[in-house]
């Protein structure tokens, strides 16, 4: 195959093939003439399928190794529910990682995505269809970036219904996956609309909990919609378990529910939903050392409201195609597994594009809050058709980013049933 120039055109060159052939020929000559073992020839030893070592920077996980040494899992008092408090989780988790060394490298940046839906069929005729597509959207993102995902459709705590149900699920995921540093919760009605974007975890070295929101709305106006917990990041550590305990204590399973209902109505003028309780925890702890570990992210759409996003998607698509026409390397065909390399190239082209509303950047997460796709009981401020069309647009917008790696694209964001094969140098 020819080499690729910066503008995307190809020029013929046999040089890589000649070099490769020369290396192989020389290696075989050394082996034949000097009777050297294959392992002593670096090039050939690296080609052996069993040459992976656990102390390398990114080894394969050993999924068949669990030493017979006691860990927290063997403690009969250890449990996955809020009925069993956990202490010293950081030490327990570190000890587990030391016993499972293939999981230790890069454990500080490993992400485990968690989402859920109800266990029974949707009341809305199209609800199950849309939830299947939103779940597949999350699976696509995880596959591209090498993340694991857990889809839960049962209540881990029957008393914690509606939005509160995410908290027992997140807690159980933390304990079931000590190899993951971050748990990323996404509501069922969210769509990842930038399949290339990587969460900037380097920004969060000093934080343990990140949610999309606006400090002035939460800390000054005390607005319960000053943040949205449809998408949040929580570090897998003891601090986070303590936060979850505080959060749950304000909900429907708490003996203190009546007290918290009064507090939240007094301070935030709203009933104790999971989101109101979280906003209160941000506000109440803002000057405490505990609260310094909590961040309201307003620099990008960790969660963006669909009303202000869906009508911009077609324009964003066109502008990104224009960028690809001038940056030829972005048009290069490539394997899906190396998509992150091209994401970095695209990001450099959008260095001054801004973030959130009005930006050329793709919105990271689009949240269809108020649409209730499963039961169809949408907010009266908009129609069911508005919700369905918006979700179709957002899902098609995301799908197109995935389908291009398979040689296809949807020509209309409102008609996902029809795809077209794309040309070699798309977009032309």
CSV table of C-alpha atoms in Angstrom, one decimal:
chain,number,residue,atom,x,y,z
A,1,UNK,CA,0.0,0.0,0.0
A,2,UNK,CA,1.2,3.5,-0.8
A,3,UNK,CA,2.3,6.0,1.8
A,4,UNK,CA,-0.1,8.7,2.9
A,5,UNK,CA,0.7,12.4,2.6
A,6,UNK,CA,-0.7,15.1,4.9
A,7,UNK,CA,-3.4,16.1,2.4
A,8,UNK,CA,-4.7,12.6,2.1
A,9,UNK,CA,-3.4,11.6,-1.3
A,10,UNK,CA,-1.3,8.5,-1.7
A,11,UNK,CA,2.1,8.1,-3.3
A,12,UNK,CA,3.6,4.8,-4.4
A,13,UNK,CA,6.4,3.5,-2.4
A,14,UNK,CA,7.9,0.0,-1.9
A,15,UNK,CA,10.3,1.1,0.7
A,16,UNK,CA,8.5,-0.4,3.8
A,17,UNK,CA,8.1,-3.7,2.1
A,18,UNK,CA,11.7,-3.8,1.1
A,19,UNK,CA,12.8,-3.0,4.7
A,20,UNK,CA,10.5,-5.6,6.2
A,21,UNK,CA,11.6,-8.3,3.8
A,22,UNK,CA,15.3,-7.4,4.5
A,23,UNK,CA,14.7,-7.7,8.3
A,24,UNK,CA,13.0,-11.0,8.0
A,25,UNK,CA,15.7,-12.4,5.6
A,26,UNK,CA,18.5,-11.3,7.8
A,27,UNK,CA,16.9,-12.7,10.9
A,28,UNK,CA,16.4,-16.1,9.2
A,29,UNK,CA,20.0,-16.1,8.0
A,30,UNK,CA,21.3,-15.5,11.5
A,31,UNK,CA,19.1,-18.3,12.9
A,32,UNK,CA,20.2,-20.7,10.1
A,33,UNK,CA,23.9,-20.0,10.1
A,34,UNK,CA,24.6,-19.5,13.8
A,35,UNK,CA,21.8,-21.8,15.1
A,36,UNK,CA,20.6,-19.0,17.4
A,37,UNK,CA,17.4,-19.6,19.4
A,38,UNK,CA,14.4,-17.7,18.0
A,39,UNK,CA,13.9,-15.9,21.4
A,40,UNK,CA,17.4,-14.3,21.0
A,41,UNK,CA,16.3,-12.5,17.8
A,42,UNK,CA,14.2,-9.6,19.1
A,43,UNK,CA,12.1,-9.2,16.0
A,44,UNK,CA,11.0,-12.8,15.9
A,45,UNK,CA,10.5,-13.1,19.6
A,46,UNK,CA,8.1,-10.3,19.6
A,47,UNK,CA,6.0,-12.1,17.0
A,48,UNK,CA,5.5,-15.1,19.3
A,49,UNK,CA,1.9,-15.3,20.5
A,50,UNK,CA,2.9,-16.3,24.1
A,51,UNK,CA,5.5,-13.6,24.5
A,52,UNK,CA,3.2,-11.3,26.6
A,53,UNK,CA,4.6,-10.7,30.1
A,54,UNK,CA,2.6,-9.3,33.1
A,55,UNK,CA,5.1,-6.6,33.8
A,56,UNK,CA,4.7,-5.0,30.5
A,57,UNK,CA,2.9,-1.6,30.3
A,58,UNK,CA,-0.4,-3.0,28.9
A,59,UNK,CA,-0.6,-6.7,29.4
A,60,UNK,CA,-3.6,-8.8,28.6
A,61,UNK,CA,-5.8,-9.5,31.6
A,62,UNK,CA,-5.4,-13.0,33.1
A,63,UNK,CA,-9.1,-13.9,33.5
A,64,UNK,CA,-8.4,-17.4,34.8
A,65,UNK,CA,-6.2,-16.4,37.8
A,66,UNK,CA,-7.7,-15.9,41.3
A,67,UNK,CA,-5.2,-17.0,43.9
A,68,UNK,CA,-6.5,-18.9,47.0
A,69,UNK,CA,-5.5,-16.0,49.3
A,70,UNK,CA,-8.2,-14.4,51.4
A,71,UNK,CA,-9.6,-11.0,50.2
A,72,UNK,CA,-12.6,-8.9,51.1
A,73,UNK,CA,-14.7,-11.2,49.0
A,74,UNK,CA,-14.1,-14.0,51.5
A,75,UNK,CA,-15.4,-11.9,54.5
A,76,UNK,CA,-18.9,-13.0,55.4
A,77,UNK,CA,-19.7,-9.5,56.7
A,78,UNK,CA,-18.9,-7.9,53.3
A,79,UNK,CA,-22.0,-7.1,51.2
A,80,UNK,CA,-23.1,-5.2,48.1
A,81,UNK,CA,-26.0,-3.3,49.6
A,82,UNK,CA,-26.3,-0.2,51.7
A,83,UNK,CA,-27.2,-2.4,54.6
A,84,UNK,CA,-23.6,-3.4,55.1
A,85,UNK,CA,-21.3,-0.3,55.5
A,86,UNK,CA,-17.7,-0.7,54.1
A,87,UNK,CA,-14.6,0.7,55.7
A,88,UNK,CA,-11.0,0.8,54.4
A,89,UNK,CA,-12.1,0.2,50.8
A,90,UNK,CA,-8.9,1.8,49.4
A,91,UNK,CA,-6.7,-0.7,51.2
A,92,UNK,CA,-9.0,-3.6,50.3
A,93,UNK,CA,-9.0,-2.6,46.6
A,94,UNK,CA,-5.2,-2.1,46.5
A,95,UNK,CA,-4.6,-5.5,48.1
A,96,UNK,CA,-6.9,-7.2,45.5
A,97,UNK,CA,-4.9,-5.5,42.7
A,98,UNK,CA,-1.6,-6.7,44.1
A,99,UNK,CA,-2.9,-10.2,44.0
A,100,UNK,CA,-4.1,-9.8,40.4
A,101,UNK,CA,-1.0,-8.1,38.8
A,102,UNK,CA,-2.3,-8.2,35.2
A,103,UNK,CA,-5.0,-5.7,36.2
A,104,UNK,CA,-2.6,-3.3,38.0
A,105,UNK,CA,-1.1,-1.5,34.9
A,106,UNK,CA,-3.2,1.5,34.0
A,107,UNK,CA,-5.7,0.7,36.7
A,108,UNK,CA,-5.7,4.4,37.6
A,109,UNK,CA,-7.4,5.3,34.3
A,110,UNK,CA,-9.7,2.3,33.8
A,111,UNK,CA,-13.4,3.1,33.3
A,112,UNK,CA,-16.4,1.0,33.9
A,113,UNK,CA,-19.7,2.3,32.4
A,114,UNK,CA,-23.0,1.5,34.1
A,115,UNK,CA,-26.5,2.1,32.8
A,116,UNK,CA,-29.9,0.5,33.4
A,117,UNK,CA,-33.6,0.3,32.5
A,118,UNK,CA,-36.7,-1.3,34.0
A,119,UNK,CA,-37.2,-5.1,33.9
A,120,UNK,CA,-40.6,-5.0,32.2
A,121,UNK,CA,-41.5,-4.0,28.7
A,122,UNK,CA,-42.1,-0.4,27.9
A,123,UNK,CA,-45.6,1.0,27.9
A,124,UNK,CA,-44.7,3.2,24.9
A,125,UNK,CA,-44.9,1.3,21.6
A,126,UNK,CA,-41.5,2.7,20.5
A,127,UNK,CA,-39.9,2.7,24.0
A,128,UNK,CA,-38.1,-0.6,23.8
A,129,UNK,CA,-36.8,0.2,20.3
A,130,UNK,CA,-35.2,3.5,21.5
A,131,UNK,CA,-33.8,2.0,24.7
A,132,UNK,CA,-32.2,-0.8,22.6
A,133,UNK,CA,-30.6,1.8,20.4
A,134,UNK,CA,-29.4,4.0,23.3
A,135,UNK,CA,-27.9,0.9,24.9
A,136,UNK,CA,-26.2,-0.1,21.6
A,137,UNK,CA,-24.8,3.4,21.4
A,138,UNK,CA,-23.1,3.0,24.7
A,139,UNK,CA,-21.8,-0.4,23.7
A,140,UNK,CA,-20.3,1.1,20.6
A,141,UNK,CA,-18.5,3.7,22.6
A,142,UNK,CA,-17.1,1.2,25.0
A,143,UNK,CA,-15.9,-1.1,22.3
A,144,UNK,CA,-14.1,1.8,20.5
A,145,UNK,CA,-12.4,2.9,23.7
A,146,UNK,CA,-11.8,-0.4,25.4
A,147,UNK,CA,-14.2,0.2,28.3
A,148,UNK,CA,-16.3,-2.5,30.1
A,149,UNK,CA,-20.1,-1.9,30.5
A,150,UNK,CA,-22.8,-3.2,32.8
A,151,UNK,CA,-26.4,-3.0,31.8
A,152,UNK,CA,-28.8,-3.5,34.8
A,153,UNK,CA,-32.5,-4.0,34.5
A,154,UNK,CA,-33.5,-5.0,38.0
A,155,UNK,CA,-33.8,-3.1,41.3
A,156,UNK,CA,-31.0,-3.8,43.7
A,157,UNK,CA,-33.0,-2.1,46.4
A,158,UNK,CA,-36.8,-2.3,45.9
A,159,UNK,CA,-37.3,0.8,48.1
A,160,UNK,CA,-35.1,2.9,45.8
A,161,UNK,CA,-37.2,3.5,42.7
A,162,UNK,CA,-37.0,6.0,39.9
A,163,UNK,CA,-33.7,8.0,39.9
A,164,UNK,CA,-32.7,6.7,43.3
A,165,UNK,CA,-32.2,3.2,41.8
A,166,UNK,CA,-28.9,4.2,40.2
A,167,UNK,CA,-27.2,4.5,43.6
A,168,UNK,CA,-27.4,0.8,44.6
A,169,UNK,CA,-26.3,-0.1,41.1
A,170,UNK,CA,-23.3,2.2,41.2
A,171,UNK,CA,-22.2,0.9,44.6
A,172,UNK,CA,-22.5,-2.7,43.6
A,173,UNK,CA,-20.5,-2.0,40.4
A,174,UNK,CA,-17.7,-0.4,42.5
A,175,UNK,CA,-17.4,-3.5,44.6
A,176,UNK,CA,-17.7,-6.0,41.7
A,177,UNK,CA,-15.0,-4.2,39.7
A,178,UNK,CA,-12.0,-3.3,41.9
A,179,UNK,CA,-9.9,-3.1,38.8
A,180,UNK,CA,-11.7,0.0,37.6
A,181,UNK,CA,-10.7,3.4,38.9
A,182,UNK,CA,-13.8,5.2,37.6
A,183,UNK,CA,-17.5,4.3,37.4
A,184,UNK,CA,-19.3,6.3,34.8
A,185,UNK,CA,-23.1,6.3,35.3
A,186,UNK,CA,-25.3,7.1,32.3
A,187,UNK,CA,-29.1,7.3,32.4
A,188,UNK,CA,-31.0,5.1,29.9
A,189,UNK,CA,-32.2,8.2,28.0
A,190,UNK,CA,-28.7,9.5,27.2
A,191,UNK,CA,-26.9,9.3,23.8
A,192,UNK,CA,-23.2,9.6,23.4
A,193,UNK,CA,-23.0,11.9,20.4
A,194,UNK,CA,-19.2,12.2,20.1
A,195,UNK,CA,-17.9,8.7,19.7
A,196,UNK,CA,-14.3,9.9,19.5
A,197,UNK,CA,-14.2,12.1,22.6
A,198,UNK,CA,-12.2,10.9,25.6
A,199,UNK,CA,-13.1,12.1,29.1
A,200,UNK,CA,-10.2,14.3,30.3
A,201,UNK,CA,-9.4,12.3,33.4
A,202,UNK,CA,-6.1,14.2,33.8
A,203,UNK,CA,-8.2,17.2,34.9
A,204,UNK,CA,-9.7,15.2,37.8
A,205,UNK,CA,-6.6,14.1,39.8
A,206,UNK,CA,-7.9,16.1,42.8
A,207,UNK,CA,-11.6,15.1,42.4
A,208,UNK,CA,-13.6,12.0,43.2
A,209,UNK,CA,-17.0,13.0,41.8
A,210,UNK,CA,-17.8,14.9,38.6
A,211,UNK,CA,-21.2,16.0,37.3
A,212,UNK,CA,-22.3,18.5,34.7
A,213,UNK,CA,-23.5,21.7,36.2
A,214,UNK,CA,-23.1,25.4,36.9
A,215,UNK,CA,-21.7,26.6,40.2
A,216,UNK,CA,-23.7,29.8,40.3
A,217,UNK,CA,-27.0,27.9,39.9
A,218,UNK,CA,-26.2,25.5,42.7
A,219,UNK,CA,-24.1,27.5,45.2
A,220,UNK,CA,-25.8,30.9,44.8
A,221,UNK,CA,-29.3,30.3,43.4
A,222,UNK,CA,-29.7,26.9,45.1
A,223,UNK,CA,-31.4,25.5,42.0
A,224,UNK,CA,-32.0,21.7,41.9
A,225,UNK,CA,-31.6,21.9,38.1
A,226,UNK,CA,-28.2,23.6,38.4
A,227,UNK,CA,-26.8,20.2,37.8
A,228,UNK,CA,-28.0,16.9,36.2
A,229,UNK,CA,-27.0,13.5,37.5
A,230,UNK,CA,-28.1,11.7,34.3
A,231,UNK,CA,-24.3,11.4,33.7
A,232,UNK,CA,-21.7,11.4,36.4
A,233,UNK,CA,-18.2,10.1,37.2
A,234,UNK,CA,-17.4,8.6,40.6
A,235,UNK,CA,-14.0,7.4,41.6
A,236,UNK,CA,-13.8,3.9,43.0
A,237,UNK,CA,-12.6,4.7,46.5
A,238,UNK,CA,-13.7,5.0,50.2
A,239,UNK,CA,-14.5,8.7,49.8
A,240,UNK,CA,-17.1,7.8,47.2
A,241,UNK,CA,-18.7,5.0,49.3
A,242,UNK,CA,-19.1,7.6,52.0
A,243,UNK,CA,-20.7,10.1,49.6
A,244,UNK,CA,-23.1,7.4,48.4
A,245,UNK,CA,-24.0,6.7,52.1
A,246,UNK,CA,-24.8,10.4,52.6
A,247,UNK,CA,-26.7,10.6,49.4
A,248,UNK,CA,-28.8,7.5,50.1
A,249,UNK,CA,-29.6,8.8,53.6
A,250,UNK,CA,-31.7,11.5,52.0
A,251,UNK,CA,-33.8,9.1,49.9
A,252,UNK,CA,-36.8,6.8,50.2
A,253,UNK,CA,-35.1,4.0,52.2
A,254,UNK,CA,-33.8,6.4,54.9
A,255,UNK,CA,-35.4,6.6,58.4
A,256,UNK,CA,-34.5,10.3,58.1
A,257,UNK,CA,-36.6,10.9,55.0
A,258,UNK,CA,-39.1,13.3,56.7
A,259,UNK,CA,-36.3,15.4,58.0
A,260,UNK,CA,-34.6,15.6,54.6
A,261,UNK,CA,-37.9,16.4,52.9
A,262,UNK,CA,-38.2,19.5,55.1
A,263,UNK,CA,-34.6,20.5,54.6
A,264,UNK,CA,-34.7,20.2,50.8
A,265,UNK,CA,-38.0,22.0,50.6
A,266,UNK,CA,-36.6,24.8,52.8
A,267,UNK,CA,-33.3,25.2,51.0
A,268,UNK,CA,-33.9,24.1,47.4
A,269,UNK,CA,-37.7,24.5,47.2
A,270,UNK,CA,-38.1,21.0,45.8
A,271,UNK,CA,-38.9,17.5,46.9
A,272,UNK,CA,-36.1,15.0,47.8
A,273,UNK,CA,-35.3,13.5,44.3
A,274,UNK,CA,-31.9,12.0,43.8
A,275,UNK,CA,-30.9,15.2,41.9
A,276,UNK,CA,-32.2,17.6,44.5
A,277,UNK,CA,-30.3,15.7,47.2
A,278,UNK,CA,-27.1,15.8,45.2
A,279,UNK,CA,-27.4,19.5,44.6
A,280,UNK,CA,-27.8,20.0,48.3
A,281,UNK,CA,-24.7,17.9,49.0
A,282,UNK,CA,-22.7,20.1,46.7
A,283,UNK,CA,-24.1,23.3,48.3
A,284,UNK,CA,-23.8,22.1,51.9
A,285,UNK,CA,-20.2,20.9,51.5
A,286,UNK,CA,-18.8,23.5,49.2
A,287,UNK,CA,-16.5,25.0,51.9
A,288,UNK,CA,-15.6,21.7,53.5
A,289,UNK,CA,-12.6,19.5,52.6
A,290,UNK,CA,-15.1,16.7,51.7
A,291,UNK,CA,-16.8,19.0,49.2
A,292,UNK,CA,-13.5,20.0,47.6
A,293,UNK,CA,-13.5,16.6,46.0
A,294,UNK,CA,-16.7,17.3,44.1
A,295,UNK,CA,-16.7,19.2,40.7
A,296,UNK,CA,-19.4,20.8,38.7
A,297,UNK,CA,-18.0,20.3,35.1
A,298,UNK,CA,-19.1,23.1,32.8
A,299,UNK,CA,-16.3,22.9,30.2
A,300,UNK,CA,-18.0,20.3,27.9
A,301,UNK,CA,-21.2,18.3,27.6
A,302,UNK,CA,-20.7,15.6,30.1
A,303,UNK,CA,-24.5,15.8,30.0
A,304,UNK,CA,-26.2,18.2,27.6
A,305,UNK,CA,-29.9,19.1,27.4
A,306,UNK,CA,-31.3,17.7,24.1
A,307,UNK,CA,-33.5,20.8,23.4
A,308,UNK,CA,-30.5,22.9,22.7
A,309,UNK,CA,-28.5,20.3,20.9
A,310,UNK,CA,-30.5,18.3,18.3
A,311,UNK,CA,-31.2,21.2,15.9
A,312,UNK,CA,-27.4,21.8,15.7
A,313,UNK,CA,-26.4,18.3,14.8
A,314,UNK,CA,-26.8,18.6,11.0
A,315,UNK,CA,-24.8,21.8,10.9
A,316,UNK,CA,-22.0,20.2,13.1
A,317,UNK,CA,-21.9,17.2,10.7
A,318,UNK,CA,-21.4,19.5,7.7
A,319,UNK,CA,-18.7,21.6,9.4
A,320,UNK,CA,-16.8,18.5,10.5
A,321,UNK,CA,-16.9,17.2,6.9
A,322,UNK,CA,-15.5,20.5,5.7
A,323,UNK,CA,-12.6,20.1,8.2
A,324,UNK,CA,-12.0,16.6,6.8
A,325,UNK,CA,-11.8,18.0,3.3
A,326,UNK,CA,-9.0,20.3,4.2
A,327,UNK,CA,-7.3,17.9,6.7
A,328,UNK,CA,-6.9,14.9,4.3
A,329,UNK,CA,-5.4,12.6,7.0
A,330,UNK,CA,-8.9,12.6,8.7
A,331,UNK,CA,-10.4,11.0,5.6
A,332,UNK,CA,-8.0,8.0,5.7
A,333,UNK,CA,-9.6,4.7,6.1
A,334,UNK,CA,-8.6,3.0,9.3
A,335,UNK,CA,-9.4,0.1,11.6
A,336,UNK,CA,-12.0,0.9,14.3
A,337,UNK,CA,-9.5,-0.1,17.0
A,338,UNK,CA,-7.2,2.8,16.2
A,339,UNK,CA,-10.0,5.5,16.1
A,340,UNK,CA,-8.5,7.4,19.1
A,341,UNK,CA,-5.5,8.3,17.0
A,342,UNK,CA,-7.7,10.1,14.5
A,343,UNK,CA,-9.7,11.7,17.4
A,344,UNK,CA,-6.5,13.4,18.5
A,345,UNK,CA,-5.9,14.7,14.9
A,346,UNK,CA,-9.5,16.0,14.8
A,347,UNK,CA,-9.1,17.6,18.2
A,348,UNK,CA,-6.1,19.6,17.0
A,349,UNK,CA,-8.2,21.0,14.1
A,350,UNK,CA,-10.8,22.1,16.6
A,351,UNK,CA,-8.4,23.7,19.1
A,352,UNK,CA,-10.2,27.0,19.1
A,353,UNK,CA,-13.7,25.7,18.4
A,354,UNK,CA,-15.0,26.2,21.9
A,355,UNK,CA,-17.3,23.8,23.8
A,356,UNK,CA,-20.9,23.4,24.6
A,357,UNK,CA,-23.6,25.5,22.8
A,358,UNK,CA,-22.6,27.0,19.5
A,359,UNK,CA,-19.4,25.0,19.2
A,360,UNK,CA,-18.2,23.1,16.1
A,361,UNK,CA,-17.4,20.2,18.4
A,362,UNK,CA,-19.7,17.3,18.6
A,363,UNK,CA,-21.6,17.4,21.9
A,364,UNK,CA,-20.3,14.6,24.1
A,365,UNK,CA,-23.5,13.3,25.8
A,366,UNK,CA,-27.0,14.3,24.8
A,367,UNK,CA,-29.6,13.8,27.5
A,368,UNK,CA,-33.3,13.4,26.6
A,369,UNK,CA,-34.4,14.5,30.0
A,370,UNK,CA,-38.2,14.8,30.2
A,371,UNK,CA,-38.9,12.6,27.2
A,372,UNK,CA,-39.5,9.4,29.2
A,373,UNK,CA,-39.1,7.2,26.1
A,374,UNK,CA,-40.2,4.0,27.9
A,375,UNK,CA,-43.5,5.1,29.5
A,376,UNK,CA,-44.2,8.0,27.0
A,377,UNK,CA,-45.2,10.4,29.8
A,378,UNK,CA,-43.1,13.3,28.4
A,379,UNK,CA,-42.9,16.8,29.8
A,380,UNK,CA,-45.8,18.8,28.5
A,381,UNK,CA,-43.4,21.5,27.3
A,382,UNK,CA,-42.8,19.4,24.2
A,383,UNK,CA,-44.5,16.7,22.2
A,384,UNK,CA,-43.8,13.0,21.9
A,385,UNK,CA,-42.9,13.5,18.3
A,386,UNK,CA,-40.3,16.1,19.3
A,387,UNK,CA,-38.7,13.5,21.5
A,388,UNK,CA,-38.8,10.7,19.0
A,389,UNK,CA,-37.4,12.9,16.2
A,390,UNK,CA,-34.7,14.3,18.5
A,391,UNK,CA,-33.6,10.8,19.7
A,392,UNK,CA,-33.6,9.6,16.1
A,393,UNK,CA,-31.4,12.5,15.0
A,394,UNK,CA,-28.9,12.1,17.9
A,395,UNK,CA,-28.7,8.3,17.5
A,396,UNK,CA,-28.1,8.6,13.7
A,397,UNK,CA,-25.5,11.3,14.3
A,398,UNK,CA,-23.6,8.9,16.6
A,399,UNK,CA,-24.2,5.9,14.4
A,400,UNK,CA,-22.6,7.7,11.4
A,401,UNK,CA,-19.4,8.1,13.3
A,402,UNK,CA,-19.4,4.3,13.9
A,403,UNK,CA,-20.7,3.2,10.4
A,404,UNK,CA,-17.9,5.0,8.6
A,405,UNK,CA,-15.4,2.5,9.9
A,406,UNK,CA,-17.5,-0.2,8.2
A,407,UNK,CA,-17.8,1.7,4.9
A,408,UNK,CA,-21.3,3.1,5.2
A,409,UNK,CA,-23.1,6.3,6.2
A,410,UNK,CA,-26.7,7.3,6.8
A,411,UNK,CA,-27.7,10.1,4.4
A,412,UNK,CA,-30.5,11.5,6.6
A,413,UNK,CA,-30.4,11.8,10.3
A,414,UNK,CA,-34.2,11.2,10.4
A,415,UNK,CA,-34.1,8.0,8.4
A,416,UNK,CA,-31.8,5.5,10.0
A,417,UNK,CA,-33.1,2.6,7.9
A,418,UNK,CA,-31.2,3.6,4.7
A,419,UNK,CA,-27.4,3.6,4.5
A,420,UNK,CA,-25.1,4.2,1.5
A,421,UNK,CA,-21.7,2.9,0.8
A,422,UNK,CA,-19.1,5.6,0.9
A,423,UNK,CA,-16.4,6.4,-1.6
A,424,UNK,CA,-12.7,5.6,-1.0
A,425,UNK,CA,-11.8,9.3,-0.3
A,426,UNK,CA,-15.0,10.3,1.5
A,427,UNK,CA,-15.8,13.1,1.9
A,428,UNK,CA,-14.7,14.0,-1.6
